[in-house]
PDB file of C-alpha atoms and ligand atoms in Angstrom:
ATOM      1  CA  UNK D   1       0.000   0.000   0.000  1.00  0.00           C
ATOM      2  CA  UNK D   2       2.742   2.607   1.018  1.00  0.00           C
ATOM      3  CA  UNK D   3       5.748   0.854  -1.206  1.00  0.00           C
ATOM      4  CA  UNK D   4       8.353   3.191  -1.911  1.00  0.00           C
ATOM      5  CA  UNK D   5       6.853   5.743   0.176  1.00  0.00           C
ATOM      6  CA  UNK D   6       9.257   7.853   2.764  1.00  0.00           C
ATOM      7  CA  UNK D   7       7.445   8.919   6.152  1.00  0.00           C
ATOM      8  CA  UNK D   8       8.775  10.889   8.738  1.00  0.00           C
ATOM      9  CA  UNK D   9       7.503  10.490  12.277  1.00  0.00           C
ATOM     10  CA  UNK D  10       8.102  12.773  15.494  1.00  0.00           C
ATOM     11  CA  UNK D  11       7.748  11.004  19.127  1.00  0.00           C
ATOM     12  CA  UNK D  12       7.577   8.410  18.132  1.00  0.00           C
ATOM     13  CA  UNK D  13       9.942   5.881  20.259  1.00  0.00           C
ATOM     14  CA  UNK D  14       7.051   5.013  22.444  1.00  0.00           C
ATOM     15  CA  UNK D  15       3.101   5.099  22.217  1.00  0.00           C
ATOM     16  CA  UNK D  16       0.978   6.247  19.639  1.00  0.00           C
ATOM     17  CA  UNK D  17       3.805   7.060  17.504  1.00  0.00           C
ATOM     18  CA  UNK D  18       5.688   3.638  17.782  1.00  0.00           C
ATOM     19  CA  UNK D  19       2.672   2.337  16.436  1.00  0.00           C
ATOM     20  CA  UNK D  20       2.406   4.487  13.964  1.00  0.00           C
ATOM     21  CA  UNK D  21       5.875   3.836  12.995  1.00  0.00           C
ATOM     22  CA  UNK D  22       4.968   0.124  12.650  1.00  0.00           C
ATOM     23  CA  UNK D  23       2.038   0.346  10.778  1.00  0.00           C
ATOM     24  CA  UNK D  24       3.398   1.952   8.361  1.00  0.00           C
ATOM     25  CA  UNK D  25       6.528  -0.597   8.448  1.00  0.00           C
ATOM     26  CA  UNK D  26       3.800  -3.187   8.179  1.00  0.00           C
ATOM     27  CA  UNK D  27       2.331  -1.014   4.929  1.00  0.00           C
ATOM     28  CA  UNK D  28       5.808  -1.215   3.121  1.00  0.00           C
ATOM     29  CA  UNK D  29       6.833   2.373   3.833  1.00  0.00           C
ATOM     30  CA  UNK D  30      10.605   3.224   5.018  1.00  0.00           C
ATOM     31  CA  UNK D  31      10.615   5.523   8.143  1.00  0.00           C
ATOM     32  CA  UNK D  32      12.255   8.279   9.873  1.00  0.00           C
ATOM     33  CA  UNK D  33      11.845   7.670  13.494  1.00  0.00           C
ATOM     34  CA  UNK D  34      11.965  11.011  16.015  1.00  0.00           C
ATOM     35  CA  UNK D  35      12.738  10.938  18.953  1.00  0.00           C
ATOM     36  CA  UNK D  36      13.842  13.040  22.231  1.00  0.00           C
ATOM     37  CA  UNK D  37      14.862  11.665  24.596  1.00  0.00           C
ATOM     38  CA  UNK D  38      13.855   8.076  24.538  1.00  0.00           C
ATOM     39  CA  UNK D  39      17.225   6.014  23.432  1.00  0.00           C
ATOM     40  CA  UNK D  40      16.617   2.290  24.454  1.00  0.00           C
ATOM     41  CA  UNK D  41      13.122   2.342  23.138  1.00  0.00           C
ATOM     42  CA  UNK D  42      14.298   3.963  19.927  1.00  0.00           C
ATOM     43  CA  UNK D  43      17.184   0.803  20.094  1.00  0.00           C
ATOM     44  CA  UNK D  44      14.312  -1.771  20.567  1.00  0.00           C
ATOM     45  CA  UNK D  45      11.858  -0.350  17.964  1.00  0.00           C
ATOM     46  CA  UNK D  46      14.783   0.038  15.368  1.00  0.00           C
ATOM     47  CA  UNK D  47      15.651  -3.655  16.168  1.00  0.00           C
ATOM     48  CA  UNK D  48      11.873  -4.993  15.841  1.00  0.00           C
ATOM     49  CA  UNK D  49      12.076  -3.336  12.335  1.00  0.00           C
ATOM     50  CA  UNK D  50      14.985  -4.984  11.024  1.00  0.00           C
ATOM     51  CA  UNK D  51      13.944  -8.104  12.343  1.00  0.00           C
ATOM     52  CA  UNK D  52      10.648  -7.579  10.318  1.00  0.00           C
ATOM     53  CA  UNK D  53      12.947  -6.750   7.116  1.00  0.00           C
ATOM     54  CA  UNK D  54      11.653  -3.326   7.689  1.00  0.00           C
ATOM     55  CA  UNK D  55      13.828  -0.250   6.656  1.00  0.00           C
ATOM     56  CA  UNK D  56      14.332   2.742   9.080  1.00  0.00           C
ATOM     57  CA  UNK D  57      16.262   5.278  10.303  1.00  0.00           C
ATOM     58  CA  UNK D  58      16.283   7.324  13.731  1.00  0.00           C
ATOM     59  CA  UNK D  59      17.076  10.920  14.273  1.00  0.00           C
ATOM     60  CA  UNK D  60      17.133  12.722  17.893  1.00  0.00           C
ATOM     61  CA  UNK D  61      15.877  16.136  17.583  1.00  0.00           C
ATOM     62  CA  UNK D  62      13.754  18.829  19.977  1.00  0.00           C
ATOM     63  CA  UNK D  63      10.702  19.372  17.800  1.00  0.00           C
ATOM     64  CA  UNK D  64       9.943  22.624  19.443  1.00  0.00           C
ATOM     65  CA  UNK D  65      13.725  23.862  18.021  1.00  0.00           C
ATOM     66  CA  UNK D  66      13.392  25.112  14.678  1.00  0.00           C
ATOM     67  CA  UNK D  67      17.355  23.892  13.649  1.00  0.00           C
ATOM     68  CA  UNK D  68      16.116  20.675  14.794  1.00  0.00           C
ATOM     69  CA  UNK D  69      12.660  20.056  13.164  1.00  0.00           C
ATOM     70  CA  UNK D  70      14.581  21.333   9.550  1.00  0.00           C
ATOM     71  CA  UNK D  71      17.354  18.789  10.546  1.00  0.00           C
ATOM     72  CA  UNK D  72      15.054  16.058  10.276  1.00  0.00           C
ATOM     73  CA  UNK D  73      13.710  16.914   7.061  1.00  0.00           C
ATOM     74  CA  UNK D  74      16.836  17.384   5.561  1.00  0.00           C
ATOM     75  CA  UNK D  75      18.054  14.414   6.843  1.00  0.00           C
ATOM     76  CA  UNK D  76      14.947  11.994   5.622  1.00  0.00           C
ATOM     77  CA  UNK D  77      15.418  13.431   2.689  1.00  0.00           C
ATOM     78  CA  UNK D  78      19.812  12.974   1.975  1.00  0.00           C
ATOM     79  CA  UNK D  79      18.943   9.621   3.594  1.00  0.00           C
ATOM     80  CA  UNK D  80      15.900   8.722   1.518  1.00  0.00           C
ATOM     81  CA  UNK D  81      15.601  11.269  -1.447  1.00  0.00           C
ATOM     82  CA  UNK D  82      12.268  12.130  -0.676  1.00  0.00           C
ATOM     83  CA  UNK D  83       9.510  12.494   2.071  1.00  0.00           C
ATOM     84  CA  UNK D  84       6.165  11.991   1.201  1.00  0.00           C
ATOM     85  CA  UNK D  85       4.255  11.524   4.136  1.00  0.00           C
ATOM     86  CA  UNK D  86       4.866  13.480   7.855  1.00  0.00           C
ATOM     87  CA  UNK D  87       2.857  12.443  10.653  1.00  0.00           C
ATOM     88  CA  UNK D  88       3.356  15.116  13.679  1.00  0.00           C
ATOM     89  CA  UNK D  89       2.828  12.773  16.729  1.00  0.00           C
ATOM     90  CA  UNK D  90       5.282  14.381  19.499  1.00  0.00           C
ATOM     91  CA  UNK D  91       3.461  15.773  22.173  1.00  0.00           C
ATOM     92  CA  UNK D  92       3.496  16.724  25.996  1.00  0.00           C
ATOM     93  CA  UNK D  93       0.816  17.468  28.927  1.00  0.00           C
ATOM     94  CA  UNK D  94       1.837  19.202  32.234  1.00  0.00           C
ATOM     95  CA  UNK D  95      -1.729  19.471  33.592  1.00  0.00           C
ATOM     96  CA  UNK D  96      -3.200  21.926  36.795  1.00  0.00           C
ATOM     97  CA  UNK D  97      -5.765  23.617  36.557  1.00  0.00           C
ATOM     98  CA  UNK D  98      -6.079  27.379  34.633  1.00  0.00           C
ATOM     99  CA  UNK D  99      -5.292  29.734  37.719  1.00  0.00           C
ATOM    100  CA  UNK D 100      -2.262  27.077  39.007  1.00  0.00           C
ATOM    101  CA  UNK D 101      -0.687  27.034  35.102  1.00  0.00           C
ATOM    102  CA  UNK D 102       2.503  29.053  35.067  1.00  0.00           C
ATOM    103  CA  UNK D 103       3.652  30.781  31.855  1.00  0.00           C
ATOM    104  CA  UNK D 104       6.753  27.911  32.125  1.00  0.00           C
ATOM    105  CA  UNK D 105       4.426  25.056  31.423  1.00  0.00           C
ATOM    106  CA  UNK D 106       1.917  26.978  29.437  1.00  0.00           C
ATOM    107  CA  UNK D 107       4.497  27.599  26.926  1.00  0.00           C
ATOM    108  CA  UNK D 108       6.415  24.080  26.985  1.00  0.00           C
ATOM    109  CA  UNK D 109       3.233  22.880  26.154  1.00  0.00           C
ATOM    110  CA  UNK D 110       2.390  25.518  23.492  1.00  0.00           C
ATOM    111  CA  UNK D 111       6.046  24.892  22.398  1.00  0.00           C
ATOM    112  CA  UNK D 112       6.434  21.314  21.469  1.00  0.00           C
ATOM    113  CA  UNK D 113       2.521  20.746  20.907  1.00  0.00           C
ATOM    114  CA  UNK D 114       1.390  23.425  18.380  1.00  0.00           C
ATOM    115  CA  UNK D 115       4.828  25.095  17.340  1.00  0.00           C
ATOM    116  CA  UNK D 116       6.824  22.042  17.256  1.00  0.00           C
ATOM    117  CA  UNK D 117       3.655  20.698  14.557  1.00  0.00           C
ATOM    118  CA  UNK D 118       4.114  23.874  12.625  1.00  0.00           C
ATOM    119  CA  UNK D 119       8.435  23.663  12.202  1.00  0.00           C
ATOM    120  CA  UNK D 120       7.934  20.375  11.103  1.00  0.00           C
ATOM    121  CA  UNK D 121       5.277  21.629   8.493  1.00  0.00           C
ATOM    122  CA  UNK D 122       7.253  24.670   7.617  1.00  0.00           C
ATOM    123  CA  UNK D 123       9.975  22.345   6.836  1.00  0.00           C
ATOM    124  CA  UNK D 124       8.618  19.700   5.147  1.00  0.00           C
ATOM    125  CA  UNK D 125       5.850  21.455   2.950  1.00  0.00           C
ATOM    126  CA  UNK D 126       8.922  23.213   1.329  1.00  0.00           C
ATOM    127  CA  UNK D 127       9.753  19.434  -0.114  1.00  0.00           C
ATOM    128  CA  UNK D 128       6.726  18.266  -0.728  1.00  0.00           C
ATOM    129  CA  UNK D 129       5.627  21.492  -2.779  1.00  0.00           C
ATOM    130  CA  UNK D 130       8.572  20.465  -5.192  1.00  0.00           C
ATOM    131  CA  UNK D 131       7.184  16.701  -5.163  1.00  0.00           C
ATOM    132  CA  UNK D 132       3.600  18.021  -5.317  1.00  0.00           C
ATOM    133  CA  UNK D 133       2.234  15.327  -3.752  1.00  0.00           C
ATOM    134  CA  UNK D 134       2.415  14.652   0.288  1.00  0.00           C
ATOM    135  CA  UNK D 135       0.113  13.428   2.933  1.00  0.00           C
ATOM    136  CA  UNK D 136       0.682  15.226   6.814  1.00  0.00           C
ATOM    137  CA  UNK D 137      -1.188  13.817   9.674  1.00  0.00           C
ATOM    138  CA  UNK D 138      -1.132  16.013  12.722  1.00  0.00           C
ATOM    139  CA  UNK D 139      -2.333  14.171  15.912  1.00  0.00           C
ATOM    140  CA  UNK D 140      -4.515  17.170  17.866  1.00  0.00           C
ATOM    141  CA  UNK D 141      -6.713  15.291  20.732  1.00  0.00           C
ATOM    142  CA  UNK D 142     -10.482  15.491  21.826  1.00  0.00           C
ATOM    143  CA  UNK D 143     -10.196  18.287  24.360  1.00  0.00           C
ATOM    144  CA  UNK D 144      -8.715  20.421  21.166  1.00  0.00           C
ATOM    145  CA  UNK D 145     -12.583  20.076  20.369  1.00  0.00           C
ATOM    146  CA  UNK D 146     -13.756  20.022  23.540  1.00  0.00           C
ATOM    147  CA  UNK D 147     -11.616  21.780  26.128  1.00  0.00           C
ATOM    148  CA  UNK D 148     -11.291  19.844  29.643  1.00  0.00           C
ATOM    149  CA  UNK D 149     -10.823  20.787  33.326  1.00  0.00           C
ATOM    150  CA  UNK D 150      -7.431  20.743  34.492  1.00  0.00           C
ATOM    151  CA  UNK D 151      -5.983  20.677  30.434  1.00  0.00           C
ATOM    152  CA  UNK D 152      -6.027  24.705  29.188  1.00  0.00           C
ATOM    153  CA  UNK D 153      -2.534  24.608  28.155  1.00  0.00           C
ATOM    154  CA  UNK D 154      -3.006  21.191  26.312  1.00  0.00           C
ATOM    155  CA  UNK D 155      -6.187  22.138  24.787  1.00  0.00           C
ATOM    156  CA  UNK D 156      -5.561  25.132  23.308  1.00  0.00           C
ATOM    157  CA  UNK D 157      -2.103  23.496  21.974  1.00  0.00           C
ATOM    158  CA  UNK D 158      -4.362  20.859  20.324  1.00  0.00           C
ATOM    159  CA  UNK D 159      -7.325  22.900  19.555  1.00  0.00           C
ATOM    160  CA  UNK D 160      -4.681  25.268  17.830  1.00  0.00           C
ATOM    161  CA  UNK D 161      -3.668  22.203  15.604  1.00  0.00           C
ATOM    162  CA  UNK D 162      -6.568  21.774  14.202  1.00  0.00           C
ATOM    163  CA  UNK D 163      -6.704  25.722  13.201  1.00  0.00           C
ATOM    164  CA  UNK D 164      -3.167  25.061  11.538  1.00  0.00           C
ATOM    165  CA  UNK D 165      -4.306  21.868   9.854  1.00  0.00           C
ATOM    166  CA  UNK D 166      -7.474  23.402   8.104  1.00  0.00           C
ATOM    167  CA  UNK D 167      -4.601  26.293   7.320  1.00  0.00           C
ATOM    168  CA  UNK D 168      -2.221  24.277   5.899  1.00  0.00           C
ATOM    169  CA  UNK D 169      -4.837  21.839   3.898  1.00  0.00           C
ATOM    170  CA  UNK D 170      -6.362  25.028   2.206  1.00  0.00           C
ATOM    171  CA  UNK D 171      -2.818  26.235   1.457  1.00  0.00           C
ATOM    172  CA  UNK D 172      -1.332  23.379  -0.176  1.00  0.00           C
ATOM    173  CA  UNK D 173      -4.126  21.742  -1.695  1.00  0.00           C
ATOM    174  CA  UNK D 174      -3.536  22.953  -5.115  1.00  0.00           C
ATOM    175  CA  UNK D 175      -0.095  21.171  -5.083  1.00  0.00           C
ATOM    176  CA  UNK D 176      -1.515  18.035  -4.365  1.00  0.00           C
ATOM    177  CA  UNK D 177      -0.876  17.654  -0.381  1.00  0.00           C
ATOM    178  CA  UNK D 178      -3.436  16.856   1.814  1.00  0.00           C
ATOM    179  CA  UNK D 179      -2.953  17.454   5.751  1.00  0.00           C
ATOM    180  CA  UNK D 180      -5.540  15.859   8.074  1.00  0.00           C
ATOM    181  CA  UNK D 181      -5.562  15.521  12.051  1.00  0.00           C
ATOM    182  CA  UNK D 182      -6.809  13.132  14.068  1.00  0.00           C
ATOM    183  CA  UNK D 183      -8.260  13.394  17.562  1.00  0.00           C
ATOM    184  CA  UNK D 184      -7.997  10.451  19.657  1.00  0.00           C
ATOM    185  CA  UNK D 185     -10.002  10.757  22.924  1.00  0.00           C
ATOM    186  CA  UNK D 186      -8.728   7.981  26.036  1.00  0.00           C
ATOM    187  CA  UNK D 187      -5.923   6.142  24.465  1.00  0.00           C
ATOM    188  CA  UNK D 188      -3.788   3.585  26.611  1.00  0.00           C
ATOM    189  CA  UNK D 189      -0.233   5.003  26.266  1.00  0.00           C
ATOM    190  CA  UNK D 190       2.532   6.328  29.181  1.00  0.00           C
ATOM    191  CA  UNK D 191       0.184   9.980  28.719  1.00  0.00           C
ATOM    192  CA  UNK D 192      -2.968   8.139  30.406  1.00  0.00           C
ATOM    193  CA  UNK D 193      -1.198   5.763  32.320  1.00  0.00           C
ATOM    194  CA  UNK D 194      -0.571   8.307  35.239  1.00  0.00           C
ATOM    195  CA  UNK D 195      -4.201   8.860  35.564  1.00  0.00           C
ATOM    196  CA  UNK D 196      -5.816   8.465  38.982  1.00  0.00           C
ATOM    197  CA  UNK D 197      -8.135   5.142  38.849  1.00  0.00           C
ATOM    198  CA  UNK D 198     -11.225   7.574  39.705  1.00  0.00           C
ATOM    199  CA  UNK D 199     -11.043   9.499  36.527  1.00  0.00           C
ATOM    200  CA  UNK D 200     -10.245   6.482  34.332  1.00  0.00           C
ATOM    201  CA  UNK D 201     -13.367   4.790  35.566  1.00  0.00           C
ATOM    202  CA  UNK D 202     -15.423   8.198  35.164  1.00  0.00           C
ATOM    203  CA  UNK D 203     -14.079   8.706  31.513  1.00  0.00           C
ATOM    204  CA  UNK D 204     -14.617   4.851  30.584  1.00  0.00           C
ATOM    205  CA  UNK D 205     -18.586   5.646  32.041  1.00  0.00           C
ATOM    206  CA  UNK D 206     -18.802   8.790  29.148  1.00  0.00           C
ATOM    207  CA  UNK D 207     -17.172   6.321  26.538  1.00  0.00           C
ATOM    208  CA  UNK D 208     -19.999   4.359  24.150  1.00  0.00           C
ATOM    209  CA  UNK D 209     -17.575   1.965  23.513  1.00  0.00           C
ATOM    210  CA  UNK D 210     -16.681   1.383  27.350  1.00  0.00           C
ATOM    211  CA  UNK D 211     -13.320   1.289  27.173  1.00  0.00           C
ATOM    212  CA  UNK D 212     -10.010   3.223  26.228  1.00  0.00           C
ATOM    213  CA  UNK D 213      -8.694   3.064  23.082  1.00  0.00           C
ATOM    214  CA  UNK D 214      -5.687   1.312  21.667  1.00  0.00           C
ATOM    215  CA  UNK D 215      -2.487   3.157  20.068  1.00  0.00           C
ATOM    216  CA  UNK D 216      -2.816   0.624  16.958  1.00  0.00           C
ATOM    217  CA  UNK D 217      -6.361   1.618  16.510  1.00  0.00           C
ATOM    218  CA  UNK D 218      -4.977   5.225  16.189  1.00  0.00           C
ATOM    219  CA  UNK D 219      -2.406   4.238  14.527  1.00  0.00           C
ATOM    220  CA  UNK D 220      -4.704   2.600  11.859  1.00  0.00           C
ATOM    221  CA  UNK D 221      -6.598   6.139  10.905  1.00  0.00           C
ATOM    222  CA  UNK D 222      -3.154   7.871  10.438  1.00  0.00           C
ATOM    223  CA  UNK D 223      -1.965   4.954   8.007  1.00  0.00           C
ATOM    224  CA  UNK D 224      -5.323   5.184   6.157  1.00  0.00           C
ATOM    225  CA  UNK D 225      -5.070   8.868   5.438  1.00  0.00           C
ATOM    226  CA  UNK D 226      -1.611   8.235   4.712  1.00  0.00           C
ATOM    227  CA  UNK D 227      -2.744   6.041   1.857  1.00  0.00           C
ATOM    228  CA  UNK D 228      -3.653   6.989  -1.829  1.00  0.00           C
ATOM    229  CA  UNK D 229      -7.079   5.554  -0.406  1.00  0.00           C
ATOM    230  CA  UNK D 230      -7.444   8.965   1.269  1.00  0.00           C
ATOM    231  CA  UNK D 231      -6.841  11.176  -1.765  1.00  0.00           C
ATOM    232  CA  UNK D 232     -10.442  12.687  -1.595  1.00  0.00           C
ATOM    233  CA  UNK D 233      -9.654  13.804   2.432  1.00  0.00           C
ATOM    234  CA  UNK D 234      -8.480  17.007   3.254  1.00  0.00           C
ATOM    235  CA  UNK D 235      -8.588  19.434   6.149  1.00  0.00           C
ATOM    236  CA  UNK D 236     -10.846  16.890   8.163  1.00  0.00           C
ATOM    237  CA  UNK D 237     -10.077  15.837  11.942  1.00  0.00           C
ATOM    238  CA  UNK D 238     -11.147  12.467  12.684  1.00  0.00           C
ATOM    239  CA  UNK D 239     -12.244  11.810  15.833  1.00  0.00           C
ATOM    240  CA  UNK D 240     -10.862   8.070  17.337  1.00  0.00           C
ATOM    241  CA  UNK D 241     -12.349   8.576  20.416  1.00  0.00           C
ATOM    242  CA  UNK D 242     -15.037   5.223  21.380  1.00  0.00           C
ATOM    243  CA  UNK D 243     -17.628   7.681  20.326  1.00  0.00           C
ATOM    244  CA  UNK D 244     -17.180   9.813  23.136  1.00  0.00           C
ATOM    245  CA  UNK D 245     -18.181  13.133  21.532  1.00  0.00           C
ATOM    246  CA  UNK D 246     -20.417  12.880  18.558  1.00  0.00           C
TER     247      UNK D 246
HETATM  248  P1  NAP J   1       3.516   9.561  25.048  1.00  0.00           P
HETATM  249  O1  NAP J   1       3.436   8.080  25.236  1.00  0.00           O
HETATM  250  O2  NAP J   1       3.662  10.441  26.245  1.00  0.00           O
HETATM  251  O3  NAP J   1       4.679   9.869  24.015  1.00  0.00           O
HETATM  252  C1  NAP J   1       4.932  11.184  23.622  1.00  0.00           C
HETATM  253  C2  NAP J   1       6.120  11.194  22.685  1.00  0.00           C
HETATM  254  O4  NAP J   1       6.388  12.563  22.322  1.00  0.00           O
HETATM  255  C3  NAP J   1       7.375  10.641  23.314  1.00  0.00           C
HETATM  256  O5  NAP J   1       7.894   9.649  22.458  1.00  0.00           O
HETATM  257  C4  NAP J   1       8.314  11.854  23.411  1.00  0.00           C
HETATM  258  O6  NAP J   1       9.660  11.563  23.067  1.00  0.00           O
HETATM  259  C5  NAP J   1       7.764  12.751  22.319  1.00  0.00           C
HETATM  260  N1  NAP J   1       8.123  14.151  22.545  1.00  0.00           N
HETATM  261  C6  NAP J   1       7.686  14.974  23.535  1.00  0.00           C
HETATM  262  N2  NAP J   1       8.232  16.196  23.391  1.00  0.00           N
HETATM  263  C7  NAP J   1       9.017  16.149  22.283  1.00  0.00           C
HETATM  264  C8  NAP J   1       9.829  17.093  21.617  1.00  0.00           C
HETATM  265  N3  NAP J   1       9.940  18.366  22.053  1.00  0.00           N
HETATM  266  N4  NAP J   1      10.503  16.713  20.506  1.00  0.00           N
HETATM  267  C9  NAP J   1      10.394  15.440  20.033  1.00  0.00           C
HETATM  268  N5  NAP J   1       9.638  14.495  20.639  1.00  0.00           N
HETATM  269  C10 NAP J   1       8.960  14.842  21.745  1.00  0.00           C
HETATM  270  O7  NAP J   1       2.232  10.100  24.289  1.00  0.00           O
HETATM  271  P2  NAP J   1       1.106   9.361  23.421  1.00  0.00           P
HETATM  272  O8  NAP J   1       0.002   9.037  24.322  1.00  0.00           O
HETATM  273  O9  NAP J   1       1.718   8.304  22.573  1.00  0.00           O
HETATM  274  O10 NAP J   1       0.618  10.591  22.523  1.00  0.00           O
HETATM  275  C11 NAP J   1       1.059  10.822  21.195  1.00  0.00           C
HETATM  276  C12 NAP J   1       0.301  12.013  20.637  1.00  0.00           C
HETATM  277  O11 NAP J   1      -1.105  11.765  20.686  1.00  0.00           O
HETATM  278  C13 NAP J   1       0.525  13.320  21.419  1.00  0.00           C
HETATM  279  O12 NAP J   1       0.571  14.404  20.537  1.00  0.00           O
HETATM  280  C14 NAP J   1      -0.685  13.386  22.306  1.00  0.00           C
HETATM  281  O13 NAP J   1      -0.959  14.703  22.701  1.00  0.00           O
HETATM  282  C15 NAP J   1      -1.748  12.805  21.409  1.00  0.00           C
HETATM  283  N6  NAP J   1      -2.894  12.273  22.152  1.00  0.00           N
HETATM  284  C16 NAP J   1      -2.764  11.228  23.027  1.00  0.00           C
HETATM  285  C17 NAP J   1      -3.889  10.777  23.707  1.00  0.00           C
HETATM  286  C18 NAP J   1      -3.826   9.634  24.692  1.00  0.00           C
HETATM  287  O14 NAP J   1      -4.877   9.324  25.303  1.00  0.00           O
HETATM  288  N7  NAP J   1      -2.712   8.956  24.875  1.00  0.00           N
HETATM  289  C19 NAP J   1      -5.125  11.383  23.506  1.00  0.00           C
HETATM  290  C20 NAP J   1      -5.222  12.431  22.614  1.00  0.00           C
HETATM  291  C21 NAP J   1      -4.105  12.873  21.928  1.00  0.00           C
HETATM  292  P3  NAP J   1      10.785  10.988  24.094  1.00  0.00           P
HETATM  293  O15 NAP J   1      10.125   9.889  24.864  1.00  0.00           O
HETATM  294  O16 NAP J   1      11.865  10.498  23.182  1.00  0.00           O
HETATM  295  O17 NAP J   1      11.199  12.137  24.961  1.00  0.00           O
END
C-alpha cells in the first residue's frame, strides 16, 4: 500500500507514535523515526524493524527547536531522497488547573505541541511542494474540540492544531498535499497511564464503547489517510475517540 513511500515520524519511540511507525513498516513504507529523549526504546523499535525486514532510520531532535525540526527533514530526505508523508505525533501534557498554570508550562506545552507541529510543516511542505504530492497527519486530541478541566494549556495546543491543519490543507491543496488531524479521545499510552483510577473509571462511564482506546487503533486512521485511499480527504479531523463526543 505505502511501497516506496518515505514517512517521517516525530515522538515516536514510544506510544501512539511507535505504532504508527509500525504500521506503516507493516504497509511497506521506510521511516524516519523522532525521537527526544527516549534512546533504548528507539534501540528496541529500530531492532523490531529490522527483524521484520523493515527499513528505518532514527534521528534525535527537539521538535519545538526550529534547527532541529529542519534537521530532520533534511536528513529523511539525503537519507531517503524524498519524504512523502509526515505524521506530527510528538506531544506533551503538564496538567493543573487554569489559575495554578505558570507561563513555564503553558508555553512548553504551546512549544512542542502546536509550534513544534508547525516547524515540522514549515519544513517539510517546502519538499513536498517540489514533489507536489504529500500526505501530513497532525495528531490534535479530543479536548482540542472540547476543552477539559485541568488541560487549558493542552487544549488550546491541540485545539490550535486543528486551526493550523485546516490552514495548511487550504494552502497546499492545489499542489496536491493533503494534511488531516486526528483526535484520539482515552488512548492507553505512558500519557494516560498516570491517571488516577477515579477518573479512568469516570471517563470509561462517558465512553460508548466502554473502554479506552488502543495506540494501533490510532495508529490505523493515520496509516489510512496516509494512503492513496485517502486522496479525496483534506482538512478533516477524525475523531478516534469510542464515540465519546459525537
Ligand atoms: P507519550 O506516550 O507520552 O509519548 C509522547 C512522545 O512525544 C514521546 O515519544 C516523546 O519523546 C515525544 N516528545 C515529547 N516532546 C518532544 C519534543 N519536544 N521533541 C520530540 N519528541 C517529543 O504520548 P502518546 O500518548 O503516545 O501521545 C502521542 C500524541 O497523541 C501526542 O501528541 C498526544 O498529545 C496525542 N494524544 C494522546 C492521547 C492519549 O490518550 N494517549 C489522547 C489524545 C491525543 P521521548 O520519549 O523520546 O522524549
Amino acid at each position: 500500500m505505502l511501497n516506496g513511500k518515505v514517512a517521517l515520524v516525530t515522538g515516536a519511540a514510544r506510544g501512539i507514535g511507535r505504532a504508527v511507525v509500525l504500521e506503516l513498516i507493516r504497509a511497506g513504507a521506510k521511516v524516519v523515526i523522532n525521537y527526544r529523549s527516549s534512546f533504548a526504546q528507539v534501540e528496541g523499535l529500530l531492532a523490531e524493524i529490522k527483524e521484520a525486514g523493515g527499513e528505518a532510520i532514527a534521528i534525535c531532535g527537539d521538535i519545538s527547536r526550529e534547527e532541529d525540526a529542519k534537521n530532520l527533514v533534511s536528513t529523511t530526505v539525503k537519507e531517503f531522497g524524498r519524504l512523502d508523508i509526515l505524521v506530527n505525533n510528538a506531544g506533551i501534557t503538564k496538567d493543573n488547573l487554569l489559575i495554578r498554570i505558570s507561563e513555564e508550562d503553558f508555553d512548553k506545552v504551546i512549544s512542542t505541541n502546536l509550534k513544534g507541529t508547525f516547524f515540522c510543516i514549515k519544513h517539510t511542505a517546502a519538499v513536498m511542494l517540489k514533489q507536489r504530492s504529500g500526505k501530513i497527519i497532525n495528531l490534535s486530541s479530543i479536548v482540542g474540540v472540547t476543552g477539559n478541566i485541568g488541560q487549558a494549556n493542552y487544549a488550546a495546543s491541540k485545539a490550535g492544531v486543528i486551526g493550523l491543519t485546516k490552514s495548511a490543507a487550504r494552502e497546499l491543496a492545489g499542489r496536491g498535499i493533503n494534511v488531516n488531524a486526528v483526535a484520539p479521545g482515552f488512548i492507553e499510552t505512558d500519557m494516560t497511564d498516570s491517571l488516577p483510577d477515579k477518573v479512568k473509571e469516570a471517563s470509561i462511564a462517558n465512553i460508548p464503547l466502554k473502554r479506552f482506546g488502543s495506540a494501533q487503533e490510532v495508529a490505523s486512521v493515520v496509516c489510512f489517510l496516509a494512503s492513496e485511499a485517502a486522496n479525496y480527504i483534506t482538512g478533516q479531523v477524525i475523531q478516534v475517540d469510542g464515540g465519546m463526543v459525537m
